[in-house]
Amino acid sequence: MLVVGAGILRAAGFAYPFLPYRLTELHFSTPSVSLVLALFGAGWLVGQVLLGRAADALGRRSTLVGAMLLAAIALPLLAQAATPLAVGAAAAVAGVVYDAPRPVISAVLADHVADDATRTRINGWRHFAINIGAAATGAAGGLLAGTIGLAGLFWINAAACGAFALAVWRFVPADRPHSAAPAGASSFRDALRDIRLWLLWLISLAALIPVAGLFSILPLLMTDAGLPASAYGWTQVSSACAVLVLSLPINAWLARRAAQGASMVPLLAISALVLGVGIGTAGFADSTLEYAAAACTGIPGEIVTFVAAAAVLDRIAPPYARGLYAGIWGSTLAAAVICAPLLAGWALAEGGPEFVALTTTICGLMGAALCLPLAVLVRHGRPHASLPQA
């Protein structure tokens, strides 16, 4: 229910992708639009850590229900706000709860699914559901915006969050807080000192900047090449089709590797390379077909990155801090969404599309290189034992 619900919630997640259009409709200046989007992204990043810690301290169900109810309140406020101050405040709060299910569901899976292969398979389906939901967001939002208006999309997003909160309250069993750490242990202190977590964070950020580039780097490059917005739409359709075709076989292969006890860190390195080089080839493209091919090339790396990183996270996170670890790791996507357009805009201005290709490829190389010390630490480190289930 959580996996399907997260996919449906992402399909109705109109707030972030359509926020720039809403701000334009309100006649905000370009600097004001950038500031509001930055506030949303900052809230998203901070929210992952806060909600992950809350999942440990308050319980998984309580945290998820509370976050979704807050979203059901914040999103209508964002839809109706008209002044820069009100819009900025609502955007920051909406950002905090926009991706709330990610760290909570990660912690629930680590709590209740002990088998590595099964957990890997579920994570694969989870990423598949979110990807399909994200692909549906643009298509459905584009159709609905002309009928009910942009503000109406935010109300639909809020209604989906409220419905998800009710479903979680009804179908997910109540759980006790997981904050009982051993004597002398502290979840925040342990997380800050865990070099494996921060290596995984940096690797994931380096790999996900090209993923975020599918929504920021590609439009910049295609606009620079003189291609219309419809051409970018076709790249998104192509990448969605690639997700549909490749997810099932790749997820099955990853589950078999997990069942054999194979380390996921080498796969994480390969996926970072595939993303950096694959999306980087867009810097040398000059037609819609070539841009679509670059987008599709990165899809296998994206699938493996999310599943392999989740497997490494499950191995290194202590039971009393699973939510916090998942929240810290989950903040990488928000950080990538912030960094990707800044990096691409700077590279495009300084050296043109070829320099964008180089910087994107370097991100993948950095992610792969950082996997070397992570592999050593994970191999010689001690995996955390599971807490007994109530």
Short mmCIF file of N, CA and C in Angstrom, two decimals, residues 90-239:
data_model
loop_
_atom_site.label_atom_id
_atom_site.label_comp_id
_atom_site.label_asym_id
_atom_site.label_seq_id
_atom_site.Cartn_x
_atom_site.Cartn_y
_atom_site.Cartn_z
N ALA A 90 4.80 29.76 2.09
CA ALA A 90 4.05 28.54 1.75
C ALA A 90 4.91 27.57 0.96
N ALA A 91 5.77 28.09 0.07
CA ALA A 91 6.65 27.22 -0.73
C ALA A 91 7.65 26.49 0.15
N ALA A 92 8.19 27.18 1.15
CA ALA A 92 9.16 26.55 2.05
C ALA A 92 8.51 25.41 2.83
N VAL A 93 7.29 25.64 3.35
CA VAL A 93 6.59 24.60 4.11
C VAL A 93 6.21 23.44 3.19
N ALA A 94 5.71 23.77 1.99
CA ALA A 94 5.34 22.72 1.03
C ALA A 94 6.56 21.89 0.65
N GLY A 95 7.73 22.53 0.53
CA GLY A 95 8.94 21.79 0.20
C GLY A 95 9.32 20.80 1.28
N VAL A 96 9.12 21.18 2.54
CA VAL A 96 9.46 20.29 3.65
C VAL A 96 8.72 18.96 3.55
N VAL A 97 7.45 18.99 3.16
CA VAL A 97 6.62 17.77 3.17
C VAL A 97 6.40 17.19 1.78
N TYR A 98 6.97 17.80 0.74
CA TYR A 98 6.71 17.36 -0.63
C TYR A 98 7.13 15.91 -0.86
N ASP A 99 8.29 15.53 -0.34
CA ASP A 99 8.81 14.18 -0.56
C ASP A 99 8.85 13.40 0.76
N ALA A 100 7.89 13.68 1.64
CA ALA A 100 7.88 13.08 2.98
C ALA A 100 7.87 11.55 2.99
N PRO A 101 7.17 10.87 2.06
CA PRO A 101 7.14 9.41 2.14
C PRO A 101 8.50 8.74 1.97
N ARG A 102 9.46 9.40 1.30
CA ARG A 102 10.73 8.73 0.96
C ARG A 102 11.46 8.19 2.19
N PRO A 103 11.84 9.00 3.19
CA PRO A 103 12.59 8.44 4.32
C PRO A 103 11.75 7.52 5.19
N VAL A 104 10.45 7.80 5.30
CA VAL A 104 9.61 6.98 6.17
C VAL A 104 9.44 5.58 5.58
N ILE A 105 9.17 5.49 4.28
CA ILE A 105 9.00 4.17 3.66
C ILE A 105 10.32 3.40 3.69
N SER A 106 11.44 4.09 3.49
CA SER A 106 12.74 3.41 3.58
C SER A 106 12.93 2.79 4.95
N ALA A 107 12.56 3.51 6.00
CA ALA A 107 12.70 2.99 7.37
C ALA A 107 11.75 1.82 7.61
N VAL A 108 10.52 1.91 7.09
CA VAL A 108 9.55 0.82 7.24
C VAL A 108 10.07 -0.45 6.58
N LEU A 109 10.63 -0.32 5.38
CA LEU A 109 11.16 -1.49 4.69
C LEU A 109 12.30 -2.13 5.48
N ALA A 110 13.21 -1.30 5.99
CA ALA A 110 14.33 -1.84 6.78
C ALA A 110 13.83 -2.51 8.05
N ASP A 111 12.73 -2.00 8.63
CA ASP A 111 12.18 -2.59 9.85
C ASP A 111 11.58 -3.97 9.61
N HIS A 112 10.84 -4.11 8.54
CA HIS A 112 9.94 -5.26 8.39
C HIS A 112 10.35 -6.27 7.32
N VAL A 113 11.32 -5.94 6.48
CA VAL A 113 11.72 -6.88 5.43
C VAL A 113 13.19 -7.23 5.66
N ALA A 114 13.42 -8.40 6.21
CA ALA A 114 14.78 -8.79 6.56
C ALA A 114 15.56 -9.36 5.38
N ASP A 115 14.86 -9.96 4.42
CA ASP A 115 15.51 -10.62 3.29
C ASP A 115 16.01 -9.58 2.29
N ASP A 116 17.30 -9.62 1.97
CA ASP A 116 17.89 -8.63 1.06
C ASP A 116 17.25 -8.66 -0.32
N ALA A 117 17.01 -9.85 -0.84
CA ALA A 117 16.46 -9.95 -2.19
C ALA A 117 15.05 -9.36 -2.25
N THR A 118 14.23 -9.68 -1.23
CA THR A 118 12.86 -9.15 -1.20
C THR A 118 12.86 -7.64 -1.06
N ARG A 119 13.73 -7.13 -0.19
CA ARG A 119 13.79 -5.68 0.01
C ARG A 119 14.27 -4.99 -1.26
N THR A 120 15.23 -5.59 -1.95
CA THR A 120 15.70 -5.02 -3.22
C THR A 120 14.60 -5.01 -4.25
N ARG A 121 13.83 -6.11 -4.30
CA ARG A 121 12.72 -6.18 -5.27
C ARG A 121 11.67 -5.11 -4.98
N ILE A 122 11.36 -4.92 -3.69
CA ILE A 122 10.37 -3.91 -3.32
C ILE A 122 10.89 -2.51 -3.64
N ASN A 123 12.15 -2.25 -3.37
CA ASN A 123 12.73 -0.94 -3.71
C ASN A 123 12.69 -0.69 -5.21
N GLY A 124 12.89 -1.76 -5.98
CA GLY A 124 12.80 -1.62 -7.44
C GLY A 124 11.39 -1.23 -7.88
N TRP A 125 10.39 -1.92 -7.33
CA TRP A 125 9.00 -1.58 -7.64
C TRP A 125 8.66 -0.18 -7.16
N ARG A 126 9.21 0.19 -6.04
CA ARG A 126 8.96 1.53 -5.49
C ARG A 126 9.49 2.61 -6.43
N HIS A 127 10.71 2.44 -6.92
CA HIS A 127 11.27 3.40 -7.86
C HIS A 127 10.48 3.41 -9.16
N PHE A 128 10.03 2.23 -9.58
CA PHE A 128 9.22 2.11 -10.80
C PHE A 128 7.92 2.90 -10.64
N ALA A 129 7.24 2.72 -9.49
CA ALA A 129 5.97 3.40 -9.25
C ALA A 129 6.16 4.92 -9.23
N ILE A 130 7.23 5.39 -8.59
CA ILE A 130 7.47 6.83 -8.52
C ILE A 130 7.81 7.39 -9.90
N ASN A 131 8.57 6.65 -10.69
CA ASN A 131 8.92 7.10 -12.04
C ASN A 131 7.69 7.20 -12.92
N ILE A 132 6.83 6.18 -12.85
CA ILE A 132 5.61 6.21 -13.66
C ILE A 132 4.72 7.36 -13.20
N GLY A 133 4.64 7.55 -11.88
CA GLY A 133 3.87 8.67 -11.36
C GLY A 133 4.40 10.01 -11.85
N ALA A 134 5.73 10.16 -11.84
CA ALA A 134 6.33 11.42 -12.29
C ALA A 134 6.06 11.64 -13.78
N ALA A 135 6.09 10.56 -14.57
CA ALA A 135 5.80 10.70 -16.00
C ALA A 135 4.35 11.13 -16.22
N ALA A 136 3.45 10.61 -15.37
CA ALA A 136 2.04 10.97 -15.51
C ALA A 136 1.77 12.40 -15.08
N THR A 137 2.61 12.94 -14.18
CA THR A 137 2.37 14.29 -13.66
C THR A 137 2.34 15.33 -14.77
N GLY A 138 3.34 15.29 -15.64
CA GLY A 138 3.40 16.29 -16.70
C GLY A 138 2.24 16.19 -17.66
N ALA A 139 1.92 14.96 -18.07
CA ALA A 139 0.84 14.79 -19.03
C ALA A 139 -0.50 15.20 -18.43
N ALA A 140 -0.80 14.69 -17.23
CA ALA A 140 -2.08 15.01 -16.59
C ALA A 140 -2.16 16.48 -16.24
N GLY A 141 -1.07 17.04 -15.73
CA GLY A 141 -1.08 18.46 -15.36
C GLY A 141 -1.29 19.36 -16.55
N GLY A 142 -0.66 19.02 -17.67
CA GLY A 142 -0.84 19.83 -18.86
C GLY A 142 -2.28 19.84 -19.35
N LEU A 143 -2.94 18.69 -19.24
CA LEU A 143 -4.34 18.60 -19.67
C LEU A 143 -5.27 19.31 -18.70
N LEU A 144 -5.03 19.11 -17.40
CA LEU A 144 -5.93 19.67 -16.39
C LEU A 144 -5.77 21.17 -16.22
N ALA A 145 -4.56 21.69 -16.44
CA ALA A 145 -4.32 23.12 -16.21
C ALA A 145 -5.23 23.98 -17.06
N GLY A 146 -5.47 23.54 -18.29
CA GLY A 146 -6.33 24.33 -19.16
C GLY A 146 -7.79 24.28 -18.76
N THR A 147 -8.16 23.28 -17.97
CA THR A 147 -9.56 23.12 -17.57
C THR A 147 -9.85 23.74 -16.21
N ILE A 148 -9.01 23.45 -15.24
CA ILE A 148 -9.28 23.90 -13.87
C ILE A 148 -8.33 25.00 -13.40
N GLY A 149 -7.34 25.32 -14.21
CA GLY A 149 -6.38 26.36 -13.83
C GLY A 149 -5.22 25.80 -13.03
N LEU A 150 -4.14 26.57 -12.96
CA LEU A 150 -2.95 26.11 -12.25
C LEU A 150 -3.21 25.96 -10.76
N ALA A 151 -3.97 26.88 -10.17
CA ALA A 151 -4.26 26.76 -8.73
C ALA A 151 -5.00 25.46 -8.43
N GLY A 152 -5.85 25.03 -9.36
CA GLY A 152 -6.59 23.78 -9.17
C GLY A 152 -5.67 22.58 -9.05
N LEU A 153 -4.53 22.62 -9.75
CA LEU A 153 -3.58 21.51 -9.66
C LEU A 153 -3.04 21.36 -8.25
N PHE A 154 -2.80 22.48 -7.58
CA PHE A 154 -2.29 22.45 -6.22
C PHE A 154 -3.35 21.87 -5.26
N TRP A 155 -4.61 22.17 -5.52
CA TRP A 155 -5.69 21.61 -4.70
C TRP A 155 -5.79 20.10 -4.90
N ILE A 156 -5.60 19.63 -6.12
CA ILE A 156 -5.60 18.18 -6.36
C ILE A 156 -4.44 17.52 -5.62
N ASN A 157 -3.27 18.15 -5.68
CA ASN A 157 -2.10 17.64 -4.95
C ASN A 157 -2.40 17.55 -3.46
N ALA A 158 -3.05 18.58 -2.92
CA ALA A 158 -3.40 18.60 -1.50
C ALA A 158 -4.40 17.49 -1.17
N ALA A 159 -5.38 17.30 -2.03
CA ALA A 159 -6.38 16.24 -1.80
C ALA A 159 -5.73 14.86 -1.81
N ALA A 160 -4.76 14.64 -2.71
CA ALA A 160 -4.06 13.36 -2.75
C ALA A 160 -3.27 13.14 -1.47
N CYS A 161 -2.65 14.20 -0.94
CA CYS A 161 -1.90 14.08 0.32
C CYS A 161 -2.85 13.74 1.47
N GLY A 162 -4.00 14.40 1.51
CA GLY A 162 -4.98 14.10 2.56
C GLY A 162 -5.49 12.68 2.47
N ALA A 163 -5.77 12.21 1.26
CA ALA A 163 -6.25 10.84 1.07
C ALA A 163 -5.18 9.83 1.48
N PHE A 164 -3.91 10.13 1.16
CA PHE A 164 -2.82 9.24 1.54
C PHE A 164 -2.68 9.18 3.06
N ALA A 165 -2.84 10.32 3.72
CA ALA A 165 -2.79 10.35 5.19
C ALA A 165 -3.85 9.45 5.79
N LEU A 166 -5.07 9.52 5.26
CA LEU A 166 -6.16 8.68 5.76
C LEU A 166 -5.88 7.20 5.51
N ALA A 167 -5.34 6.89 4.32
CA ALA A 167 -5.03 5.49 3.99
C ALA A 167 -3.95 4.94 4.92
N VAL A 168 -2.92 5.74 5.19
CA VAL A 168 -1.85 5.31 6.09
C VAL A 168 -2.42 5.09 7.50
N TRP A 169 -3.24 6.02 7.96
CA TRP A 169 -3.84 5.89 9.29
C TRP A 169 -4.71 4.64 9.40
N ARG A 170 -5.39 4.30 8.30
CA ARG A 170 -6.32 3.17 8.33
C ARG A 170 -5.61 1.83 8.17
N PHE A 171 -4.60 1.76 7.32
CA PHE A 171 -4.06 0.46 6.94
C PHE A 171 -2.67 0.15 7.49
N VAL A 172 -1.92 1.16 7.91
CA VAL A 172 -0.58 0.90 8.45
C VAL A 172 -0.69 0.77 9.97
N PRO A 173 -0.22 -0.33 10.54
CA PRO A 173 -0.32 -0.52 11.99
C PRO A 173 0.46 0.55 12.75
N ALA A 174 -0.06 0.90 13.92
CA ALA A 174 0.65 1.85 14.78
C ALA A 174 1.98 1.24 15.21
N ASP A 175 2.99 2.05 15.34
CA ASP A 175 4.32 1.57 15.72
C ASP A 175 4.86 2.43 16.84
N ARG A 176 5.82 1.88 17.55
CA ARG A 176 6.46 2.61 18.63
C ARG A 176 7.68 3.37 18.11
N PRO A 177 8.04 4.48 18.75
CA PRO A 177 9.26 5.19 18.34
C PRO A 177 10.48 4.29 18.38
N HIS A 178 11.43 4.55 17.48
CA HIS A 178 12.65 3.74 17.38
C HIS A 178 13.85 4.52 17.90
N SER A 179 13.64 5.37 18.89
CA SER A 179 14.72 6.26 19.33
C SER A 179 15.55 5.68 20.48
N ALA A 180 15.25 4.46 20.89
CA ALA A 180 15.97 3.87 22.02
C ALA A 180 17.35 3.40 21.57
N ALA A 181 18.32 4.29 21.64
CA ALA A 181 19.69 3.95 21.23
C ALA A 181 20.41 3.29 22.39
N PRO A 182 21.44 2.49 22.10
CA PRO A 182 22.24 1.90 23.17
C PRO A 182 22.87 2.98 24.04
N ALA A 183 23.29 2.59 25.24
CA ALA A 183 23.91 3.54 26.17
C ALA A 183 25.12 4.21 25.51
N GLY A 184 25.15 5.52 25.60
CA GLY A 184 26.26 6.26 25.02
C GLY A 184 26.14 6.56 23.55
N ALA A 185 25.07 6.08 22.91
CA ALA A 185 24.89 6.30 21.47
C ALA A 185 23.92 7.44 21.25
N SER A 186 24.10 8.16 20.16
CA SER A 186 23.21 9.24 19.75
C SER A 186 23.04 9.16 18.25
N SER A 187 21.78 9.19 17.78
CA SER A 187 21.55 9.01 16.35
C SER A 187 22.20 10.11 15.54
N PHE A 188 22.07 11.37 15.97
CA PHE A 188 22.68 12.47 15.22
C PHE A 188 24.19 12.39 15.27
N ARG A 189 24.74 12.12 16.45
CA ARG A 189 26.20 12.04 16.58
C ARG A 189 26.74 10.88 15.76
N ASP A 190 26.08 9.73 15.83
CA ASP A 190 26.53 8.57 15.07
C ASP A 190 26.46 8.84 13.56
N ALA A 191 25.39 9.51 13.13
CA ALA A 191 25.25 9.82 11.71
C ALA A 191 26.35 10.78 11.25
N LEU A 192 26.64 11.79 12.05
CA LEU A 192 27.66 12.77 11.67
C LEU A 192 29.04 12.13 11.60
N ARG A 193 29.28 11.10 12.42
CA ARG A 193 30.59 10.47 12.44
C ARG A 193 30.72 9.29 11.47
N ASP A 194 29.63 8.90 10.85
CA ASP A 194 29.65 7.70 9.99
C ASP A 194 30.13 8.09 8.59
N ILE A 195 31.40 7.85 8.33
CA ILE A 195 31.98 8.23 7.05
C ILE A 195 31.31 7.48 5.90
N ARG A 196 30.81 6.28 6.18
CA ARG A 196 30.13 5.51 5.12
C ARG A 196 28.88 6.24 4.65
N LEU A 197 28.13 6.81 5.59
CA LEU A 197 26.92 7.55 5.22
C LEU A 197 27.25 8.75 4.36
N TRP A 198 28.30 9.47 4.71
CA TRP A 198 28.62 10.68 3.96
C TRP A 198 29.25 10.38 2.62
N LEU A 199 29.99 9.28 2.54
CA LEU A 199 30.46 8.85 1.22
C LEU A 199 29.28 8.46 0.33
N LEU A 200 28.33 7.74 0.91
CA LEU A 200 27.13 7.37 0.14
C LEU A 200 26.37 8.63 -0.28
N TRP A 201 26.31 9.64 0.60
CA TRP A 201 25.62 10.89 0.29
C TRP A 201 26.29 11.58 -0.89
N LEU A 202 27.62 11.68 -0.85
CA LEU A 202 28.34 12.35 -1.93
C LEU A 202 28.24 11.58 -3.25
N ILE A 203 28.33 10.25 -3.17
CA ILE A 203 28.18 9.42 -4.37
C ILE A 203 26.81 9.62 -4.98
N SER A 204 25.78 9.58 -4.15
CA SER A 204 24.41 9.73 -4.64
C SER A 204 24.20 11.11 -5.23
N LEU A 205 24.75 12.14 -4.59
CA LEU A 205 24.62 13.50 -5.14
C LEU A 205 25.27 13.58 -6.51
N ALA A 206 26.49 13.04 -6.62
CA ALA A 206 27.19 13.09 -7.91
C ALA A 206 26.43 12.33 -8.99
N ALA A 207 25.80 11.22 -8.62
CA ALA A 207 25.04 10.44 -9.60
C ALA A 207 23.70 11.08 -9.93
N LEU A 208 23.10 11.75 -8.96
CA LEU A 208 21.75 12.29 -9.16
C LEU A 208 21.76 13.66 -9.82
N ILE A 209 22.87 14.36 -9.83
CA ILE A 209 22.92 15.62 -10.57
C ILE A 209 22.61 15.40 -12.05
N PRO A 210 23.19 14.37 -12.71
CA PRO A 210 22.75 14.09 -14.08
C PRO A 210 21.28 13.70 -14.17
N VAL A 211 20.75 12.97 -13.15
CA VAL A 211 19.32 12.61 -13.16
C VAL A 211 18.48 13.88 -13.12
N ALA A 212 18.82 14.79 -12.20
CA ALA A 212 18.11 16.07 -12.15
C ALA A 212 18.30 16.85 -13.44
N GLY A 213 19.40 16.57 -14.11
CA GLY A 213 19.65 17.23 -15.39
C GLY A 213 18.64 16.90 -16.46
N LEU A 214 17.95 15.77 -16.32
CA LEU A 214 16.88 15.44 -17.27
C LEU A 214 15.80 16.52 -17.27
N PHE A 215 15.69 17.25 -16.16
CA PHE A 215 14.66 18.29 -16.05
C PHE A 215 15.24 19.70 -16.08
N SER A 216 16.57 19.82 -16.00
CA SER A 216 17.16 21.16 -15.99
C SER A 216 18.24 21.33 -17.07
N ILE A 217 19.14 20.35 -17.19
CA ILE A 217 20.21 20.47 -18.18
C ILE A 217 19.66 20.33 -19.59
N LEU A 218 18.82 19.31 -19.81
CA LEU A 218 18.28 19.09 -21.16
C LEU A 218 17.51 20.30 -21.69
N PRO A 219 16.57 20.88 -20.92
CA PRO A 219 15.87 22.05 -21.46
C PRO A 219 16.81 23.20 -21.84
N LEU A 220 17.84 23.42 -21.00
CA LEU A 220 18.80 24.49 -21.31
C LEU A 220 19.53 24.20 -22.63
N LEU A 221 19.99 22.96 -22.79
CA LEU A 221 20.72 22.60 -24.00
C LEU A 221 19.83 22.65 -25.23
N MET A 222 18.60 22.17 -25.10
CA MET A 222 17.70 22.13 -26.25
C MET A 222 17.24 23.53 -26.64
N THR A 223 17.05 24.39 -25.65
CA THR A 223 16.73 25.78 -25.96
C THR A 223 17.89 26.46 -26.66
N ASP A 224 19.12 26.19 -26.17
CA ASP A 224 20.32 26.76 -26.78
C ASP A 224 20.48 26.29 -28.22
N ALA A 225 20.01 25.06 -28.51
CA ALA A 225 20.10 24.51 -29.86
C ALA A 225 18.96 24.98 -30.76
N GLY A 226 18.03 25.76 -30.20
CA GLY A 226 16.94 26.30 -31.00
C GLY A 226 15.76 25.36 -31.18
N LEU A 227 15.67 24.32 -30.36
CA LEU A 227 14.57 23.36 -30.47
C LEU A 227 13.37 23.84 -29.66
N PRO A 228 12.14 23.55 -30.11
CA PRO A 228 10.95 24.00 -29.39
C PRO A 228 10.69 23.18 -28.13
N ALA A 229 9.77 23.68 -27.30
CA ALA A 229 9.43 22.99 -26.06
C ALA A 229 8.86 21.60 -26.33
N SER A 230 8.17 21.44 -27.45
CA SER A 230 7.61 20.13 -27.79
C SER A 230 8.70 19.08 -27.96
N ALA A 231 9.87 19.49 -28.41
CA ALA A 231 10.98 18.54 -28.56
C ALA A 231 11.42 18.01 -27.21
N TYR A 232 11.46 18.89 -26.22
CA TYR A 232 11.78 18.44 -24.86
C TYR A 232 10.73 17.47 -24.35
N GLY A 233 9.48 17.73 -24.67
CA GLY A 233 8.40 16.81 -24.28
C GLY A 233 8.64 15.41 -24.82
N TRP A 234 9.14 15.33 -26.05
CA TRP A 234 9.39 14.01 -26.63
C TRP A 234 10.53 13.28 -25.92
N THR A 235 11.52 14.02 -25.42
CA THR A 235 12.59 13.35 -24.66
C THR A 235 12.03 12.75 -23.38
N GLN A 236 11.06 13.43 -22.75
CA GLN A 236 10.47 12.92 -21.52
C GLN A 236 9.61 11.69 -21.80
N VAL A 237 8.90 11.71 -22.93
CA VAL A 237 8.13 10.52 -23.33
C VAL A 237 9.06 9.34 -23.57
N SER A 238 10.18 9.61 -24.24
CA SER A 238 11.15 8.54 -24.53
C SER A 238 11.73 7.95 -23.26
N SER A 239 12.10 8.82 -22.31
CA SER A 239 12.68 8.32 -21.07
C SER A 239 11.65 7.54 -20.25
#
